[in-house]
mmCIF file with all atom_site columns, C-alpha atoms in Angstrom:
data_model
loop_
_atom_site.group_PDB
_atom_site.id
_atom_site.type_symbol
_atom_site.label_atom_id
_atom_site.label_alt_id
_atom_site.label_comp_id
_atom_site.label_asym_id
_atom_site.label_entity_id
_atom_site.label_seq_id
_atom_site.pdbx_PDB_ins_code
_atom_site.Cartn_x
_atom_site.Cartn_y
_atom_site.Cartn_z
_atom_site.occupancy
_atom_site.B_iso_or_equiv
_atom_site.pdbx_formal_charge
_atom_site.auth_seq_id
_atom_site.auth_comp_id
_atom_site.auth_asym_id
_atom_site.auth_atom_id
_atom_site.pdbx_PDB_model_num
ATOM 1  C CA . TRP V 1 1  ? 0.000   0.000  0.000   1.00 60.00 ? 1  TRP V CA 1
ATOM 2  C CA . LYS V 1 2  ? 1.025   3.555  -0.567  1.00 72.00 ? 2  LYS V CA 1
ATOM 3  C CA . GLU V 1 3  ? 2.046   5.643  2.413   1.00 81.00 ? 3  GLU V CA 1
ATOM 4  C CA . GLY V 1 4  ? -0.795  7.757  3.772   1.00 80.00 ? 4  GLY V CA 1
ATOM 5  C CA . ASP V 1 5  ? -1.826  9.967  6.619   1.00 85.00 ? 5  ASP V CA 1
ATOM 6  C CA . ILE V 1 6  ? -4.480  9.540  9.251   1.00 83.00 ? 6  ILE V CA 1
ATOM 7  C CA . GLU V 1 7  ? -5.993  12.735 10.568  1.00 85.00 ? 7  GLU V CA 1
ATOM 8  C CA . ILE V 1 8  ? -8.029  12.894 13.760  1.00 86.00 ? 8  ILE V CA 1
ATOM 9  C CA . ILE V 1 9  ? -10.366 15.823 14.170  1.00 85.00 ? 9  ILE V CA 1
ATOM 10 C CA . GLY V 1 10 ? -12.968 16.875 16.675  1.00 86.00 ? 10 GLY V CA 1
ATOM 11 C CA . ARG V 1 11 ? -15.130 19.787 17.674  1.00 90.00 ? 11 ARG V CA 1
ATOM 12 C CA . VAL V 1 12 ? -16.175 20.999 21.075  1.00 94.00 ? 12 VAL V CA 1
ATOM 13 C CA . GLY V 1 13 ? -19.950 20.932 21.430  1.00 96.00 ? 13 GLY V CA 1
ATOM 14 C CA . LEU V 1 14 ? -20.628 18.536 18.557  1.00 94.00 ? 14 LEU V CA 1
ATOM 15 C CA . GLU V 1 15 ? -22.454 16.052 20.764  1.00 94.00 ? 15 GLU V CA 1
ATOM 16 C CA . GLU V 1 16 ? -24.818 18.742 22.051  1.00 96.00 ? 16 GLU V CA 1
ATOM 17 C CA . GLU V 1 17 ? -25.311 20.524 18.711  1.00 96.00 ? 17 GLU V CA 1
ATOM 18 C CA . LYS V 1 18 ? -25.461 17.495 16.395  1.00 95.00 ? 18 LYS V CA 1
ATOM 19 C CA . PRO V 1 19 ? -26.233 14.425 18.542  1.00 94.00 ? 19 PRO V CA 1
ATOM 20 C CA . GLU V 1 20 ? -27.139 12.197 15.570  1.00 95.00 ? 20 GLU V CA 1
ATOM 21 C CA . LEU V 1 21 ? -23.895 13.036 13.786  1.00 94.00 ? 21 LEU V CA 1
ATOM 22 C CA . ALA V 1 22 ? -21.924 12.437 16.982  1.00 93.00 ? 22 ALA V CA 1
ATOM 23 C CA . GLN V 1 23 ? -23.616 9.032  17.391  1.00 94.00 ? 23 GLN V CA 1
ATOM 24 C CA . PHE V 1 24 ? -22.944 8.166  13.740  1.00 95.00 ? 24 PHE V CA 1
ATOM 25 C CA . LEU V 1 25 ? -19.254 8.948  14.224  1.00 93.00 ? 25 LEU V CA 1
ATOM 26 C CA . LYS V 1 26 ? -19.199 6.794  17.371  1.00 94.00 ? 26 LYS V CA 1
ATOM 27 C CA . ASN V 1 27 ? -20.881 3.924  15.481  1.00 96.00 ? 27 ASN V CA 1
ATOM 28 C CA . PHE V 1 28 ? -18.711 4.221  12.350  1.00 95.00 ? 28 PHE V CA 1
ATOM 29 C CA . TYR V 1 29 ? -16.340 1.253  12.392  1.00 95.00 ? 29 TYR V CA 1
ATOM 30 C CA . PHE V 1 30 ? -14.573 -1.045 9.950   1.00 94.00 ? 30 PHE V CA 1
ATOM 31 C CA . THR V 1 31 ? -12.987 -4.320 10.964  1.00 95.00 ? 31 THR V CA 1
ATOM 32 C CA . ASP V 1 32 ? -9.480  -4.807 9.589   1.00 94.00 ? 32 ASP V CA 1
ATOM 33 C CA . PRO V 1 33 ? -10.720 -7.321 6.963   1.00 95.00 ? 33 PRO V CA 1
ATOM 34 C CA . GLN V 1 34 ? -13.556 -4.983 5.886   1.00 95.00 ? 34 GLN V CA 1
ATOM 35 C CA . LEU V 1 35 ? -11.225 -2.030 5.481   1.00 93.00 ? 35 LEU V CA 1
ATOM 36 C CA . ALA V 1 36 ? -8.582  -4.107 3.692   1.00 93.00 ? 36 ALA V CA 1
ATOM 37 C CA . ALA V 1 37 ? -11.186 -5.446 1.252   1.00 93.00 ? 37 ALA V CA 1
ATOM 38 C CA . LEU V 1 38 ? -12.465 -1.941 0.495   1.00 94.00 ? 38 LEU V CA 1
ATOM 39 C CA . MET V 1 39 ? -8.945  -0.605 0.027   1.00 92.00 ? 39 MET V CA 1
ATOM 40 C CA . LEU V 1 40 ? -8.107  -3.479 -2.319  1.00 94.00 ? 40 LEU V CA 1
ATOM 41 C CA . GLN V 1 41 ? -11.335 -2.937 -4.264  1.00 94.00 ? 41 GLN V CA 1
ATOM 42 C CA . ILE V 1 42 ? -10.409 0.731  -4.737  1.00 94.00 ? 42 ILE V CA 1
ATOM 43 C CA . GLU V 1 43 ? -6.778  -0.037 -5.583  1.00 93.00 ? 43 GLU V CA 1
ATOM 44 C CA . GLU V 1 44 ? -7.660  -2.616 -8.236  1.00 96.00 ? 44 GLU V CA 1
ATOM 45 C CA . SER V 1 45 ? -10.423 -0.576 -9.857  1.00 95.00 ? 45 SER V CA 1
ATOM 46 C CA . GLU V 1 46 ? -10.079 1.911  -12.632 1.00 96.00 ? 46 GLU V CA 1
ATOM 47 C CA . GLU V 1 47 ? -13.203 3.655  -11.356 1.00 95.00 ? 47 GLU V CA 1
ATOM 48 C CA . ASP V 1 48 ? -13.150 6.776  -9.206  1.00 95.00 ? 48 ASP V CA 1
ATOM 49 C CA . VAL V 1 49 ? -12.874 6.203  -5.453  1.00 94.00 ? 49 VAL V CA 1
ATOM 50 C CA . SER V 1 50 ? -16.389 7.593  -4.933  1.00 95.00 ? 50 SER V CA 1
ATOM 51 C CA . VAL V 1 51 ? -17.829 5.043  -7.388  1.00 96.00 ? 51 VAL V CA 1
ATOM 52 C CA . GLU V 1 52 ? -16.161 2.182  -5.541  1.00 95.00 ? 52 GLU V CA 1
ATOM 53 C CA . ALA V 1 53 ? -17.295 3.576  -2.190  1.00 95.00 ? 53 ALA V CA 1
ATOM 54 C CA . GLU V 1 54 ? -20.884 3.712  -3.449  1.00 96.00 ? 54 GLU V CA 1
ATOM 55 C CA . LYS V 1 55 ? -20.591 0.097  -4.651  1.00 96.00 ? 55 LYS V CA 1
ATOM 56 C CA . TRP V 1 56 ? -19.277 -0.934 -1.233  1.00 96.00 ? 56 TRP V CA 1
ATOM 57 C CA . VAL V 1 57 ? -22.179 0.811  0.514   1.00 96.00 ? 57 VAL V CA 1
ATOM 58 C CA . ALA V 1 58 ? -24.688 -0.883 -1.815  1.00 97.00 ? 58 ALA V CA 1
ATOM 59 C CA . ASP V 1 59 ? -23.075 -4.282 -1.177  1.00 96.00 ? 59 ASP V CA 1
ATOM 60 C CA . ASN V 1 60 ? -22.927 -3.838 2.628   1.00 95.00 ? 60 ASN V CA 1
ATOM 61 C CA . PRO V 1 61 ? -26.243 -2.334 3.745   1.00 96.00 ? 61 PRO V CA 1
ATOM 62 C CA . GLU V 1 62 ? -26.193 -4.128 7.110   1.00 96.00 ? 62 GLU V CA 1
ATOM 63 C CA . ILE V 1 63 ? -22.857 -2.584 8.050   1.00 96.00 ? 63 ILE V CA 1
ATOM 64 C CA . VAL V 1 64 ? -23.948 0.884  6.951   1.00 96.00 ? 64 VAL V CA 1
ATOM 65 C CA . ALA V 1 65 ? -27.252 0.503  8.825   1.00 96.00 ? 65 ALA V CA 1
ATOM 66 C CA . SER V 1 66 ? -25.338 -0.299 12.013  1.00 96.00 ? 66 SER V CA 1
ATOM 67 C CA . TRP V 1 67 ? -23.661 3.116  11.788  1.00 97.00 ? 67 TRP V CA 1
ATOM 68 C CA . ILE V 1 68 ? -26.927 5.097  11.535  1.00 96.00 ? 68 ILE V CA 1
ATOM 69 C CA . PRO V 1 69 ? -28.432 6.094  14.885  1.00 92.00 ? 69 PRO V CA 1
ATOM 70 C CA . GLU V 1 70 ? -31.959 4.817  15.499  1.00 86.00 ? 70 GLU V CA 1
ATOM 71 C CA . SER V 1 71 ? -33.082 8.385  16.141  1.00 81.00 ? 71 SER V CA 1
ATOM 72 C CA . ALA V 1 72 ? -32.190 9.238  12.520  1.00 75.00 ? 72 ALA V CA 1
ATOM 73 C CA . MET V 1 73 ? -34.377 6.509  11.043  1.00 70.00 ? 73 MET V CA 1
#
């Protein structure tokens, strides 16, 4: 894999101002195999990253649903 950067960001008051977004960010999680598979899918594709991401979302609705807070449904 190519070298990359991981950036961690936050904002004071997010949980109070945007509780559903804060919960989504808490729920958002990839296992190592899930992330590796997505990265490989993107690396091997000639499509744009966003196209491959949309394919992954369409193919993994149960994972995506687990990220969405119940209050947002």
